[in-house]
Amino acid sequence: MHINDAVFLEDLCPKFRLRQWRKSIHRFTGKSCIYCGKPSESIDHVLPRSQGGLSTTENCVPACLSCNGDKSDENALYWYRRQKFYDPRRAMAIRAWLEGDLRLAIRLLQWANPNFKINNKNYEKNESKYKAA
Ligand SMILES: [Zn+2]
């Protein structure tokens, strides 16, 4: 089965697994920053690692370098509230993401940005993978 092959490959090469995971995070938002909507170039820890934040899907969001750098070690929700591009729908999306409800998070992001495009096929595939993990 393909599934066994994938597990084997991931065990053999953790870097491959990390890269796939990072890619899937960006894919959830159509490669756009969860805070400002610009192209996402990095993964941001909502709760910073310095405060015990884990590298899990719930705590990691796609972010542009500008937001990621500016936010630094602050709690994302407090930081986000002070930004000029603050949008309550995005704040709700970030909260839903933190709670692991990616489906709701993506719906809120789509609401915040009508031009937001995602590949539904990939999204469904990733979601089932996410639930299985
Ligand atoms: Zn940004």
PDB file of C-alpha atoms and ligand atoms in Angstrom:
ATOM      1  CA  MET A   1       0.000   0.000   0.000  1.00  0.00           C
ATOM      2  CA  HIS A   2       1.026   3.581  -0.662  1.00  0.00           C
ATOM      3  CA  ILE A   3       0.352   4.582   2.929  1.00  0.00           C
ATOM      4  CA  ASN A   4       2.987   2.187   4.249  1.00  0.00           C
ATOM      5  CA  ASP A   5       5.477   3.472   1.704  1.00  0.00           C
ATOM      6  CA  ALA A   6       4.847   7.040   2.847  1.00  0.00           C
ATOM      7  CA  VAL A   7       5.334   6.207   6.508  1.00  0.00           C
ATOM      8  CA  PHE A   8       8.538   4.411   5.685  1.00  0.00           C
ATOM      9  CA  LEU A   9       9.834   7.357   3.662  1.00  0.00           C
ATOM     10  CA  GLU A  10       8.946   9.801   6.424  1.00  0.00           C
ATOM     11  CA  ASP A  11      10.670   7.710   9.064  1.00  0.00           C
ATOM     12  CA  LEU A  12      13.699   7.428   6.899  1.00  0.00           C
ATOM     13  CA  CYS A  13      13.854  11.105   6.109  1.00  0.00           C
ATOM     14  CA  PRO A  14      12.364  13.490   8.732  1.00  0.00           C
ATOM     15  CA  LYS A  15      13.371  16.489   6.618  1.00  0.00           C
ATOM     16  CA  PHE A  16      11.101  15.277   3.845  1.00  0.00           C
ATOM     17  CA  ARG A  17       8.248  15.026   6.314  1.00  0.00           C
ATOM     18  CA  LEU A  18       8.893  18.522   7.656  1.00  0.00           C
ATOM     19  CA  ARG A  19       8.930  19.955   4.140  1.00  0.00           C
ATOM     20  CA  GLN A  20       5.634  18.250   3.277  1.00  0.00           C
ATOM     21  CA  TRP A  21       4.083  19.544   6.461  1.00  0.00           C
ATOM     22  CA  ARG A  22       5.222  23.120   5.827  1.00  0.00           C
ATOM     23  CA  LYS A  23       3.852  22.922   2.294  1.00  0.00           C
ATOM     24  CA  SER A  24       0.476  21.715   3.536  1.00  0.00           C
ATOM     25  CA  ILE A  25       0.279  24.641   6.008  1.00  0.00           C
ATOM     26  CA  HIS A  26       0.808  27.143   3.180  1.00  0.00           C
ATOM     27  CA  ARG A  27      -1.711  25.329   1.015  1.00  0.00           C
ATOM     28  CA  PHE A  28      -4.487  25.785   3.574  1.00  0.00           C
ATOM     29  CA  THR A  29      -4.516  29.559   2.988  1.00  0.00           C
ATOM     30  CA  GLY A  30      -3.619  29.454  -0.708  1.00  0.00           C
ATOM     31  CA  LYS A  31      -0.098  30.624   0.225  1.00  0.00           C
ATOM     32  CA  SER A  32      -1.256  33.860   1.804  1.00  0.00           C
ATOM     33  CA  CYS A  33      -0.316  35.375   5.149  1.00  0.00           C
ATOM     34  CA  ILE A  34      -3.022  34.660   7.723  1.00  0.00           C
ATOM     35  CA  TYR A  35      -2.543  38.134   9.237  1.00  0.00           C
ATOM     36  CA  CYS A  36      -2.370  40.477   6.252  1.00  0.00           C
ATOM     37  CA  GLY A  37      -3.146  38.385   3.159  1.00  0.00           C
ATOM     38  CA  LYS A  38       0.195  38.976   1.397  1.00  0.00           C
ATOM     39  CA  PRO A  39       2.086  35.962   0.017  1.00  0.00           C
ATOM     40  CA  SER A  40       3.182  33.721   2.884  1.00  0.00           C
ATOM     41  CA  GLU A  41       6.916  33.140   2.918  1.00  0.00           C
ATOM     42  CA  SER A  42       7.287  31.602   6.345  1.00  0.00           C
ATOM     43  CA  ILE A  43       5.575  29.670   9.114  1.00  0.00           C
ATOM     44  CA  ASP A  44       4.781  31.606  12.247  1.00  0.00           C
ATOM     45  CA  HIS A  45       4.306  30.126  15.717  1.00  0.00           C
ATOM     46  CA  VAL A  46       1.137  31.751  17.101  1.00  0.00           C
ATOM     47  CA  LEU A  47       2.291  31.042  20.637  1.00  0.00           C
ATOM     48  CA  PRO A  48       6.054  31.641  20.350  1.00  0.00           C
ATOM     49  CA  ARG A  49       8.376  28.738  20.969  1.00  0.00           C
ATOM     50  CA  SER A  50      10.018  30.815  23.707  1.00  0.00           C
ATOM     51  CA  GLN A  51       6.670  30.676  25.563  1.00  0.00           C
ATOM     52  CA  GLY A  52       6.261  26.953  25.138  1.00  0.00           C
ATOM     53  CA  GLY A  53       4.490  27.013  21.760  1.00  0.00           C
ATOM     54  CA  LEU A  54       4.685  23.730  19.898  1.00  0.00           C
ATOM     55  CA  SER A  55       5.407  23.079  16.243  1.00  0.00           C
ATOM     56  CA  THR A  56       1.960  21.618  15.624  1.00  0.00           C
ATOM     57  CA  THR A  57      -0.486  22.510  12.865  1.00  0.00           C
ATOM     58  CA  GLU A  58      -2.734  24.272  15.399  1.00  0.00           C
ATOM     59  CA  ASN A  59       0.081  26.558  16.524  1.00  0.00           C
ATOM     60  CA  CYS A  60       1.688  27.190  13.140  1.00  0.00           C
ATOM     61  CA  VAL A  61       0.204  29.563  10.583  1.00  0.00           C
ATOM     62  CA  PRO A  62       1.389  30.792   7.193  1.00  0.00           C
ATOM     63  CA  ALA A  63       2.804  34.319   7.499  1.00  0.00           C
ATOM     64  CA  CYS A  64       4.710  36.775   5.341  1.00  0.00           C
ATOM     65  CA  LEU A  65       8.218  37.671   6.472  1.00  0.00           C
ATOM     66  CA  SER A  66       7.128  41.165   7.433  1.00  0.00           C
ATOM     67  CA  CYS A  67       4.423  39.986   9.872  1.00  0.00           C
ATOM     68  CA  ASN A  68       6.538  37.139  11.198  1.00  0.00           C
ATOM     69  CA  GLY A  69       9.491  39.446  11.868  1.00  0.00           C
ATOM     70  CA  ASP A  70       7.417  42.272  13.311  1.00  0.00           C
ATOM     71  CA  LYS A  71       5.463  39.988  15.635  1.00  0.00           C
ATOM     72  CA  SER A  72       8.655  38.414  16.896  1.00  0.00           C
ATOM     73  CA  ASP A  73       8.103  36.753  20.277  1.00  0.00           C
ATOM     74  CA  GLU A  74       4.742  38.304  21.042  1.00  0.00           C
ATOM     75  CA  ASN A  75       1.443  36.466  21.370  1.00  0.00           C
ATOM     76  CA  ALA A  76      -0.098  36.663  17.881  1.00  0.00           C
ATOM     77  CA  LEU A  77      -3.597  37.691  18.925  1.00  0.00           C
ATOM     78  CA  TYR A  78      -2.387  40.633  21.025  1.00  0.00           C
ATOM     79  CA  TRP A  79       0.036  41.709  18.336  1.00  0.00           C
ATOM     80  CA  TYR A  80      -2.526  41.382  15.571  1.00  0.00           C
ATOM     81  CA  ARG A  81      -5.069  43.604  17.332  1.00  0.00           C
ATOM     82  CA  ARG A  82      -2.670  46.577  17.082  1.00  0.00           C
ATOM     83  CA  GLN A  83      -2.002  46.248  13.347  1.00  0.00           C
ATOM     84  CA  LYS A  84      -3.348  48.682  10.741  1.00  0.00           C
ATOM     85  CA  PHE A  85      -4.555  45.774   8.642  1.00  0.00           C
ATOM     86  CA  TYR A  86      -6.466  44.265  11.580  1.00  0.00           C
ATOM     87  CA  ASP A  87      -9.628  42.496  10.421  1.00  0.00           C
ATOM     88  CA  PRO A  88     -11.940  40.884  13.009  1.00  0.00           C
ATOM     89  CA  ARG A  89     -12.733  38.079  10.546  1.00  0.00           C
ATOM     90  CA  ARG A  90      -9.057  37.233  10.307  1.00  0.00           C
ATOM     91  CA  ALA A  91      -8.744  37.380  14.102  1.00  0.00           C
ATOM     92  CA  MET A  92     -11.603  34.865  14.307  1.00  0.00           C
ATOM     93  CA  ALA A  93      -9.880  32.731  11.676  1.00  0.00           C
ATOM     94  CA  ILE A  94      -6.663  32.712  13.721  1.00  0.00           C
ATOM     95  CA  ARG A  95      -8.630  31.677  16.799  1.00  0.00           C
ATOM     96  CA  ALA A  96     -10.383  28.876  14.899  1.00  0.00           C
ATOM     97  CA  TRP A  97      -7.014  27.714  13.553  1.00  0.00           C
ATOM     98  CA  LEU A  98      -5.624  27.598  17.102  1.00  0.00           C
ATOM     99  CA  GLU A  99      -8.532  25.427  18.128  1.00  0.00           C
ATOM    100  CA  GLY A 100      -7.777  23.053  15.280  1.00  0.00           C
ATOM    101  CA  ASP A 101     -10.876  23.970  13.271  1.00  0.00           C
ATOM    102  CA  LEU A 102      -9.104  24.593   9.981  1.00  0.00           C
ATOM    103  CA  ARG A 103     -12.323  24.327   7.989  1.00  0.00           C
ATOM    104  CA  LEU A 104     -13.841  27.262   9.895  1.00  0.00           C
ATOM    105  CA  ALA A 105     -10.556  29.186   9.751  1.00  0.00           C
ATOM    106  CA  ILE A 106     -10.440  28.874   5.971  1.00  0.00           C
ATOM    107  CA  ARG A 107     -14.078  29.898   5.606  1.00  0.00           C
ATOM    108  CA  LEU A 108     -13.410  33.045   7.671  1.00  0.00           C
ATOM    109  CA  LEU A 109     -10.331  33.859   5.592  1.00  0.00           C
ATOM    110  CA  GLN A 110     -12.391  33.494   2.422  1.00  0.00           C
ATOM    111  CA  TRP A 111     -14.923  35.886   3.898  1.00  0.00           C
ATOM    112  CA  ALA A 112     -12.166  38.381   4.723  1.00  0.00           C
ATOM    113  CA  ASN A 113     -10.717  38.129   1.234  1.00  0.00           C
ATOM    114  CA  PRO A 114     -13.100  37.400  -1.659  1.00  0.00           C
ATOM    115  CA  ASN A 115     -10.110  36.878  -3.990  1.00  0.00           C
ATOM    116  CA  PHE A 116      -8.887  34.082  -1.767  1.00  0.00           C
ATOM    117  CA  LYS A 117      -8.452  30.957  -3.842  1.00  0.00           C
ATOM    118  CA  ILE A 118      -7.763  27.468  -2.661  1.00  0.00           C
ATOM    119  CA  ASN A 119      -7.538  24.176  -4.398  1.00  0.00           C
ATOM    120  CA  ASN A 120     -10.444  22.328  -2.841  1.00  0.00           C
ATOM    121  CA  LYS A 121      -9.123  18.963  -3.875  1.00  0.00           C
ATOM    122  CA  ASN A 122      -5.861  19.495  -2.013  1.00  0.00           C
ATOM    123  CA  TYR A 123      -7.678  20.952   0.928  1.00  0.00           C
ATOM    124  CA  GLU A 124      -9.892  17.896   1.376  1.00  0.00           C
ATOM    125  CA  LYS A 125      -6.907  15.607   1.014  1.00  0.00           C
ATOM    126  CA  ASN A 126      -4.896  17.519   3.599  1.00  0.00           C
ATOM    127  CA  GLU A 127      -7.737  17.713   6.002  1.00  0.00           C
ATOM    128  CA  SER A 128      -8.175  13.949   6.109  1.00  0.00           C
ATOM    129  CA  LYS A 129      -4.449  13.569   6.591  1.00  0.00           C
ATOM    130  CA  TYR A 130      -4.564  16.123   9.367  1.00  0.00           C
ATOM    131  CA  LYS A 131      -7.402  14.322  11.149  1.00  0.00           C
ATOM    132  CA  ALA A 132      -5.609  11.005  10.898  1.00  0.00           C
ATOM    133  CA  ALA A 133      -2.441  12.414  12.464  1.00  0.00           C
TER     134      ALA A 133
HETATM  135 ZN    ZN B   1       1.640  39.353   6.649  1.00  0.00          ZN
END
